[in-house]
């Protein structure tokens, strides 16, 4: 819930002290710092258009009406902290609108925002995001491998949370590491349902009494998927509800910079100690392969000119159903010679389709095995990279 004016003033003073301690001039980003104070006020002190990604895990407004008990009358360690209490939906909506506007201001034009929530709040948050001009890219289901059961047996087990991923605007040229994600997923596109267990074991932060320090600590695997999907090494990630510092710990490990904002000093101190113990991964473990858009443009005719494919060679599809002959000018001719054109046009004609990616459709035979001609293009790009060095 937004703080009163005196608290906001203290928050701004805290932000100033943190920046000075980090040696940053006024207006500079307090990179890799935890700012202690109200999230809305602290975001207002950041330079506009300065962060690459916002990950927000705001209060869910769980609306618990009292103690939550198991059938044996034992208490469930539920979220009943003051920071999750709001007087009404209207109060919560006003809070949500304020922090979304502050996050939008801090985002770069091509930045993106992830918000995580449950059925208690995520629909209200999503509608407001659209009202404020965010462009929703995906809703992602975090399916929990070990969810808390519904003890009373009156509802389905609440086994998931929802993340909304949105660009700052509809025309944003946002980061999405599609090729790297697909390669790490056995060359299959990564889906929008993610299976991760709840945060347990040694990863879970405990207080002096051995109880969990923060009731909604997120697993590091979840944040790693977010950052590996939508950021690059060196990018700046803002988390306005920093809590136990999962975002900061993962950002440091993956060599991203972070800015954390947290109103509870105990959480901030624990997060700082946690992050200080993290060792960044080696740089060569984080270099992503270039995307298809970033790779040097290579026409099929260049492969012919370089001798990787010879004029007169026969190309087929993966199963050998369709055949085409390579011409000296880099075009293809379907068997019979009546249809001539680019690798894409001839591939579409062969299938009776409107479009075709000729690079993956057409195959060349080498040593008794068929390979997509795209492998030859990749080989040539690698040679071009070596030549460029």
Short mmCIF file of C-alpha atoms in Angstrom, two decimals:
data_model
loop_
_atom_site.label_atom_id
_atom_site.label_comp_id
_atom_site.label_asym_id
_atom_site.label_seq_id
_atom_site.Cartn_x
_atom_site.Cartn_y
_atom_site.Cartn_z
CA UNK A 1 0.00 0.00 0.00
CA UNK A 2 1.42 3.44 -0.86
CA UNK A 3 3.13 5.08 2.10
CA UNK A 4 2.17 8.41 3.63
CA UNK A 5 4.07 11.58 2.71
CA UNK A 6 6.57 11.49 5.62
CA UNK A 7 7.46 7.89 4.79
CA UNK A 8 7.86 8.79 1.12
CA UNK A 9 10.25 11.59 2.07
CA UNK A 10 12.30 9.16 4.13
CA UNK A 11 12.31 6.76 1.18
CA UNK A 12 13.68 9.40 -1.16
CA UNK A 13 16.36 10.29 1.36
CA UNK A 14 17.25 6.63 1.60
CA UNK A 15 17.56 6.41 -2.19
CA UNK A 16 19.85 9.43 -2.22
CA UNK A 17 22.08 7.92 0.47
CA UNK A 18 22.27 4.63 -1.43
CA UNK A 19 23.31 6.40 -4.64
CA UNK A 20 25.96 8.44 -2.84
CA UNK A 21 27.28 5.30 -1.16
CA UNK A 22 27.56 3.69 -4.58
CA UNK A 23 29.48 6.69 -5.89
CA UNK A 24 26.75 7.61 -8.38
CA UNK A 25 25.96 11.18 -9.32
CA UNK A 26 22.37 12.44 -8.99
CA UNK A 27 20.29 11.01 -11.81
CA UNK A 28 22.56 8.01 -12.33
CA UNK A 29 21.23 4.50 -11.85
CA UNK A 30 21.89 2.88 -8.45
CA UNK A 31 23.05 -0.34 -10.07
CA UNK A 32 23.23 -3.50 -7.96
CA UNK A 33 21.73 -1.67 -5.00
CA UNK A 34 18.72 -2.29 -2.77
CA UNK A 35 16.78 0.89 -2.15
CA UNK A 36 14.92 0.84 1.15
CA UNK A 37 11.51 2.51 0.89
CA UNK A 38 8.21 2.70 -0.92
CA UNK A 39 8.36 1.24 -4.42
CA UNK A 40 6.30 3.96 -6.12
CA UNK A 41 8.28 6.80 -4.62
CA UNK A 42 11.62 5.15 -5.26
CA UNK A 43 10.82 4.42 -8.89
CA UNK A 44 9.91 8.08 -9.32
CA UNK A 45 13.50 8.91 -8.40
CA UNK A 46 14.98 6.77 -11.18
CA UNK A 47 15.81 8.31 -14.57
CA UNK A 48 13.03 7.85 -17.11
CA UNK A 49 13.63 5.19 -19.77
CA UNK A 50 16.58 3.67 -17.93
CA UNK A 51 15.87 -0.04 -17.29
CA UNK A 52 15.61 -2.95 -19.72
CA UNK A 53 13.20 -5.17 -17.80
CA UNK A 54 10.93 -4.92 -14.78
CA UNK A 55 10.07 -8.06 -12.84
CA UNK A 56 7.27 -7.33 -10.39
CA UNK A 57 5.99 -9.65 -7.68
CA UNK A 58 3.50 -7.25 -6.07
CA UNK A 59 1.23 -7.95 -3.09
CA UNK A 60 -1.48 -10.37 -4.19
CA UNK A 61 -4.22 -8.94 -1.94
CA UNK A 62 -5.14 -12.46 -0.81
CA UNK A 63 -8.09 -11.18 1.22
CA UNK A 64 -7.65 -13.76 3.99
CA UNK A 65 -10.52 -13.30 6.42
CA UNK A 66 -8.78 -14.94 9.37
CA UNK A 67 -6.53 -17.80 10.33
CA UNK A 68 -6.14 -20.61 7.79
CA UNK A 69 -6.30 -24.04 9.40
CA UNK A 70 -5.86 -27.63 8.32
CA UNK A 71 -8.53 -30.24 9.07
CA UNK A 72 -6.59 -31.17 12.24
CA UNK A 73 -6.89 -27.51 13.36
CA UNK A 74 -3.18 -26.84 12.94
CA UNK A 75 -2.35 -23.41 11.48
CA UNK A 76 -1.19 -22.96 7.90
CA UNK A 77 1.73 -20.58 7.51
CA UNK A 78 -0.19 -18.32 5.12
CA UNK A 79 0.50 -14.80 3.86
CA UNK A 80 -0.99 -12.53 6.52
CA UNK A 81 1.58 -9.73 6.57
CA UNK A 82 0.55 -6.08 6.67
CA UNK A 83 2.03 -5.43 3.23
CA UNK A 84 -0.60 -7.72 1.68
CA UNK A 85 -3.60 -5.99 3.33
CA UNK A 86 -5.72 -3.48 1.43
CA UNK A 87 -8.96 -1.88 2.58
CA UNK A 88 -10.84 -2.52 -0.67
CA UNK A 89 -10.46 -3.46 -4.32
CA UNK A 90 -10.51 0.25 -5.13
CA UNK A 91 -7.53 0.84 -2.84
CA UNK A 92 -5.67 -2.06 -4.39
CA UNK A 93 -6.47 -0.83 -7.91
CA UNK A 94 -5.16 2.64 -7.09
CA UNK A 95 -1.95 1.11 -5.74
CA UNK A 96 -1.60 -1.10 -8.83
CA UNK A 97 -2.14 1.77 -11.24
CA UNK A 98 0.44 3.91 -9.44
CA UNK A 99 3.21 1.32 -9.47
CA UNK A 100 2.51 0.29 -13.07
CA UNK A 101 2.78 3.92 -14.20
CA UNK A 102 6.04 4.31 -12.28
CA UNK A 103 7.43 1.11 -13.82
CA UNK A 104 6.34 2.18 -17.29
CA UNK A 105 8.16 5.48 -16.86
CA UNK A 106 11.36 3.70 -15.81
CA UNK A 107 11.31 1.25 -18.74
CA UNK A 108 13.26 1.90 -21.92
CA UNK A 109 11.07 2.19 -25.05
CA UNK A 110 11.95 -1.39 -26.00
CA UNK A 111 11.81 -2.72 -22.46
CA UNK A 112 9.41 -5.34 -21.13
CA UNK A 113 7.58 -6.07 -17.90
CA UNK A 114 6.85 -9.36 -16.16
CA UNK A 115 4.19 -9.38 -13.44
CA UNK A 116 3.42 -12.49 -11.41
CA UNK A 117 0.23 -13.05 -9.49
CA UNK A 118 -2.54 -15.43 -8.52
CA UNK A 119 -6.26 -15.53 -9.25
CA UNK A 120 -6.72 -12.98 -6.45
CA UNK A 121 -5.12 -10.15 -8.40
CA UNK A 122 -3.71 -11.04 -11.82
CA UNK A 123 -6.88 -10.33 -13.78
CA UNK A 124 -7.19 -6.85 -12.29
CA UNK A 125 -3.50 -6.21 -12.98
CA UNK A 126 -3.73 -7.45 -16.58
CA UNK A 127 -6.72 -5.28 -17.44
CA UNK A 128 -5.01 -2.23 -15.98
CA UNK A 129 -1.82 -2.95 -17.93
CA UNK A 130 -3.81 -2.85 -21.16
CA UNK A 131 -5.57 0.34 -20.08
CA UNK A 132 -2.17 1.98 -19.49
CA UNK A 133 -0.81 1.09 -22.94
CA UNK A 134 1.26 -2.01 -22.25
CA UNK A 135 1.18 -4.57 -25.06
CA UNK A 136 0.70 -8.08 -23.68
CA UNK A 137 3.00 -10.64 -25.30
CA UNK A 138 2.21 -13.79 -23.31
CA UNK A 139 0.48 -15.02 -20.22
CA UNK A 140 2.67 -17.72 -18.71
CA UNK A 141 1.51 -20.38 -16.29
CA UNK A 142 3.96 -21.33 -13.57
CA UNK A 143 2.78 -24.85 -12.76
CA UNK A 144 4.00 -25.82 -9.31
CA UNK A 145 5.44 -29.31 -9.03
CA UNK A 146 4.69 -29.37 -5.29
CA UNK A 147 1.67 -27.13 -4.59
CA UNK A 148 0.04 -26.72 -1.21
CA UNK A 149 -3.10 -28.90 -1.09
CA UNK A 150 -6.58 -27.52 -0.59
CA UNK A 151 -7.00 -28.70 2.97
CA UNK A 152 -10.78 -28.35 3.18
CA UNK A 153 -11.42 -30.14 -0.10
CA UNK A 154 -13.85 -27.47 -1.27
CA UNK A 155 -11.87 -26.23 -4.28
CA UNK A 156 -9.35 -27.49 -6.81
CA UNK A 157 -5.77 -27.47 -5.60
CA UNK A 158 -4.35 -24.05 -6.42
CA UNK A 159 -1.38 -25.44 -8.33
CA UNK A 160 -0.26 -22.49 -10.46
CA UNK A 161 0.46 -18.79 -10.66
CA UNK A 162 0.29 -16.59 -13.74
CA UNK A 163 2.94 -14.30 -15.21
CA UNK A 164 1.99 -11.60 -17.68
CA UNK A 165 4.78 -10.57 -20.05
CA UNK A 166 4.22 -7.25 -21.79
CA UNK A 167 6.13 -4.78 -23.94
CA UNK A 168 6.03 -1.09 -23.15
CA UNK A 169 4.17 -0.50 -26.43
CA UNK A 170 2.84 -2.41 -29.42
CA UNK A 171 5.74 -1.36 -31.67
CA UNK A 172 8.55 -2.09 -29.17
CA UNK A 173 11.54 -4.01 -30.55
CA UNK A 174 11.88 -6.06 -27.38
CA UNK A 175 14.46 -8.71 -26.51
CA UNK A 176 13.42 -12.36 -26.84
CA UNK A 177 16.21 -14.92 -26.96
CA UNK A 178 14.20 -17.37 -29.05
CA UNK A 179 17.06 -19.34 -30.60
CA UNK A 180 18.92 -19.83 -27.31
CA UNK A 181 15.78 -20.96 -25.51
CA UNK A 182 14.89 -23.38 -28.28
CA UNK A 183 18.41 -24.81 -28.45
CA UNK A 184 18.36 -25.43 -24.70
CA UNK A 185 14.98 -27.16 -25.03
CA UNK A 186 16.17 -29.87 -27.43
CA UNK A 187 15.37 -27.68 -30.45
CA UNK A 188 11.70 -27.39 -29.49
CA UNK A 189 10.02 -24.02 -28.94
CA UNK A 190 9.65 -23.20 -25.25
CA UNK A 191 5.99 -23.24 -24.23
CA UNK A 192 4.10 -20.81 -22.05
CA UNK A 193 3.51 -23.37 -19.28
CA UNK A 194 6.55 -23.68 -17.02
CA UNK A 195 6.96 -26.47 -14.47
CA UNK A 196 9.04 -25.55 -11.43
CA UNK A 197 8.80 -26.59 -7.77
CA UNK A 198 8.14 -24.13 -5.00
CA UNK A 199 11.16 -22.63 -3.29
CA UNK A 200 12.25 -25.16 -0.67
CA UNK A 201 15.38 -26.64 0.90
CA UNK A 202 18.61 -24.72 1.20
CA UNK A 203 17.44 -22.06 -1.27
CA UNK A 204 14.70 -20.99 1.14
CA UNK A 205 15.85 -18.18 3.44
CA UNK A 206 15.18 -18.75 7.15
CA UNK A 207 15.01 -16.38 10.10
CA UNK A 208 16.78 -16.84 13.43
CA UNK A 209 14.06 -19.22 14.61
CA UNK A 210 14.41 -21.44 11.56
CA UNK A 211 11.14 -20.28 10.00
CA UNK A 212 10.89 -19.09 6.40
CA UNK A 213 11.96 -15.49 6.21
CA UNK A 214 9.60 -14.44 3.42
CA UNK A 215 6.24 -16.12 2.76
CA UNK A 216 6.31 -15.80 -1.04
CA UNK A 217 9.97 -16.35 -1.96
CA UNK A 218 10.13 -17.36 -5.63
CA UNK A 219 12.42 -20.14 -6.90
CA UNK A 220 15.59 -19.05 -8.64
CA UNK A 221 14.81 -21.34 -11.58
CA UNK A 222 11.72 -19.26 -12.35
CA UNK A 223 13.67 -15.99 -12.39
CA UNK A 224 16.45 -17.56 -14.44
CA UNK A 225 13.91 -18.50 -17.12
CA UNK A 226 12.58 -14.93 -17.12
CA UNK A 227 16.00 -13.28 -17.41
CA UNK A 228 17.39 -15.73 -19.94
CA UNK A 229 14.27 -15.22 -22.05
CA UNK A 230 14.07 -11.44 -22.18
CA UNK A 231 17.43 -9.89 -21.23
CA UNK A 232 21.07 -9.95 -22.25
CA UNK A 233 24.22 -9.80 -20.11
CA UNK A 234 24.71 -6.23 -18.89
CA UNK A 235 21.01 -5.34 -19.05
CA UNK A 236 19.40 -3.59 -16.09
CA UNK A 237 16.58 -5.40 -14.26
CA UNK A 238 14.33 -3.51 -11.86
CA UNK A 239 12.40 -5.35 -9.14
CA UNK A 240 10.15 -2.91 -7.23
CA UNK A 241 9.02 -5.56 -4.70
CA UNK A 242 12.40 -7.09 -3.98
CA UNK A 243 11.52 -9.23 -0.97
CA UNK A 244 14.16 -11.89 -0.31
CA UNK A 245 16.22 -10.83 -3.33
CA UNK A 246 15.72 -13.70 -5.77
CA UNK A 247 15.81 -11.33 -8.74
CA UNK A 248 19.09 -9.80 -7.58
CA UNK A 249 20.73 -13.16 -6.86
CA UNK A 250 19.82 -14.54 -10.29
CA UNK A 251 20.74 -11.28 -12.05
CA UNK A 252 24.19 -11.29 -10.50
CA UNK A 253 24.75 -14.95 -11.39
CA UNK A 254 23.72 -14.27 -14.99
CA UNK A 255 25.78 -11.04 -15.19
CA UNK A 256 22.82 -8.67 -15.39
CA UNK A 257 22.62 -5.54 -13.26
CA UNK A 258 19.72 -5.10 -10.87
CA UNK A 259 17.93 -2.41 -8.91
CA UNK A 260 15.89 -3.67 -5.98
CA UNK A 261 13.31 -1.74 -4.00
CA UNK A 262 12.09 -3.10 -0.66
CA UNK A 263 10.16 -1.42 2.16
CA UNK A 264 10.93 -4.00 4.87
CA UNK A 265 14.45 -3.60 6.26
CA UNK A 266 14.70 -7.22 7.46
CA UNK A 267 14.03 -8.50 3.94
CA UNK A 268 16.51 -6.04 2.43
CA UNK A 269 19.28 -7.06 4.82
CA UNK A 270 18.75 -10.76 4.14
CA UNK A 271 18.63 -10.14 0.40
CA UNK A 272 21.90 -8.19 0.52
CA UNK A 273 23.69 -11.00 2.36
CA UNK A 274 22.26 -13.53 -0.08
CA UNK A 275 23.37 -11.59 -3.16
CA UNK A 276 26.85 -10.90 -1.75
CA UNK A 277 27.42 -14.67 -1.59
CA UNK A 278 26.60 -15.20 -5.28
CA UNK A 279 29.42 -15.80 -7.77
CA UNK A 280 28.73 -14.65 -11.36
CA UNK A 281 28.92 -17.34 -14.02
CA UNK A 282 31.86 -17.25 -16.47
CA UNK A 283 31.18 -14.88 -19.36
CA UNK A 284 31.59 -17.60 -21.98
CA UNK A 285 28.78 -19.57 -20.30
CA UNK A 286 26.38 -16.72 -21.02
CA UNK A 287 27.14 -15.79 -24.62
CA UNK A 288 23.94 -16.36 -26.56
CA UNK A 289 24.03 -17.47 -30.19
CA UNK A 290 23.10 -14.69 -32.59
CA UNK A 291 19.48 -14.60 -33.57
CA UNK A 292 18.50 -15.21 -37.17
CA UNK A 293 17.81 -11.48 -37.52
CA UNK A 294 21.26 -10.58 -36.20
CA UNK A 295 23.17 -13.12 -38.29
CA UNK A 296 24.83 -11.96 -41.53
CA UNK A 297 22.46 -12.12 -44.47
CA UNK A 298 23.43 -14.88 -46.89
CA UNK A 299 21.58 -15.49 -50.14
CA UNK A 300 21.37 -18.98 -51.62
CA UNK A 301 23.23 -17.71 -54.67
CA UNK A 302 26.26 -17.02 -52.45
CA UNK A 303 26.38 -20.71 -51.51
CA UNK A 304 26.42 -21.54 -55.20
CA UNK A 305 29.15 -18.96 -55.90
CA UNK A 306 31.27 -20.31 -53.03
CA UNK A 307 30.94 -23.86 -54.31
CA UNK A 308 29.05 -25.19 -51.27
CA UNK A 309 26.28 -26.18 -53.69
CA UNK A 310 27.15 -26.84 -57.32
CA UNK A 311 24.94 -25.96 -60.32
CA UNK A 312 23.13 -29.06 -61.48
CA UNK A 313 22.98 -30.56 -57.97
CA UNK A 314 19.66 -32.06 -56.95
CA UNK A 315 17.89 -30.93 -53.77
CA UNK A 316 15.03 -32.82 -52.14
CA UNK A 317 12.72 -32.36 -49.20
CA UNK A 318 13.49 -34.30 -46.00
CA UNK A 319 11.65 -37.42 -47.20
CA UNK A 320 12.71 -37.28 -50.84
CA UNK A 321 9.20 -36.68 -52.19
CA UNK A 322 10.02 -33.46 -54.07
CA UNK A 323 13.08 -32.75 -56.21
CA UNK A 324 14.60 -29.62 -57.68
CA UNK A 325 17.75 -28.82 -59.64
CA UNK A 326 20.12 -25.99 -58.64
CA UNK A 327 20.72 -23.46 -61.45
CA UNK A 328 23.88 -21.41 -61.89
CA UNK A 329 22.15 -18.16 -60.90
CA UNK A 330 21.04 -19.53 -57.51
CA UNK A 331 17.46 -20.31 -58.49
CA UNK A 332 15.85 -23.75 -58.43
CA UNK A 333 13.93 -25.63 -61.09
CA UNK A 334 11.39 -28.25 -60.10
CA UNK A 335 11.77 -31.61 -61.76
CA UNK A 336 10.56 -31.12 -65.31
CA UNK A 337 11.93 -27.57 -65.47
CA UNK A 338 8.58 -25.78 -65.78
CA UNK A 339 8.66 -24.00 -62.42
CA UNK A 340 11.73 -21.86 -61.71
CA UNK A 341 12.29 -19.47 -58.83
CA UNK A 342 13.85 -18.90 -55.44
CA UNK A 343 14.32 -21.67 -52.92
CA UNK A 344 11.26 -20.34 -51.06
CA UNK A 345 8.96 -19.93 -54.08
CA UNK A 346 9.82 -23.32 -55.56
CA UNK A 347 9.41 -24.98 -52.18
CA UNK A 348 5.93 -23.47 -51.88
CA UNK A 349 5.02 -24.53 -55.43
CA UNK A 350 6.16 -28.08 -54.76
CA UNK A 351 3.83 -28.37 -51.77
CA UNK A 352 0.96 -26.33 -53.17
CA UNK A 353 1.46 -23.96 -50.22
CA UNK A 354 1.30 -20.17 -50.03
CA UNK A 355 4.73 -19.84 -48.41
CA UNK A 356 7.75 -21.94 -47.55
CA UNK A 357 11.05 -21.53 -45.72
CA UNK A 358 13.33 -22.93 -48.40
CA UNK A 359 16.32 -23.04 -46.06
CA UNK A 360 14.73 -25.74 -43.92
CA UNK A 361 12.57 -27.40 -46.61
CA UNK A 362 15.28 -28.20 -49.17
CA UNK A 363 17.95 -30.76 -48.31
CA UNK A 364 21.27 -31.67 -49.87
CA UNK A 365 22.77 -35.14 -49.65
CA UNK A 366 26.23 -35.49 -48.12
CA UNK A 367 27.87 -38.84 -47.39
CA UNK A 368 24.60 -40.67 -47.81
CA UNK A 369 22.59 -38.42 -45.47
CA UNK A 370 20.24 -35.53 -46.17
CA UNK A 371 20.91 -32.19 -44.47
CA UNK A 372 18.91 -28.94 -44.72
CA UNK A 373 20.67 -26.39 -46.88
CA UNK A 374 20.46 -24.16 -43.81
CA UNK A 375 23.39 -26.14 -42.39
CA UNK A 376 25.47 -24.98 -45.36
CA UNK A 377 24.42 -21.40 -44.70
CA UNK A 378 25.46 -21.79 -41.04
CA UNK A 379 28.83 -23.16 -42.16
CA UNK A 380 29.36 -20.18 -44.44
CA UNK A 381 28.35 -17.72 -41.73
CA UNK A 382 30.92 -19.29 -39.41
CA UNK A 383 33.60 -18.86 -42.08
CA UNK A 384 32.53 -15.25 -42.59
CA UNK A 385 32.83 -14.65 -38.86
CA UNK A 386 36.36 -16.00 -38.81
CA UNK A 387 37.26 -13.89 -41.84
CA UNK A 388 35.81 -10.79 -40.15
CA UNK A 389 38.07 -11.30 -37.14
#
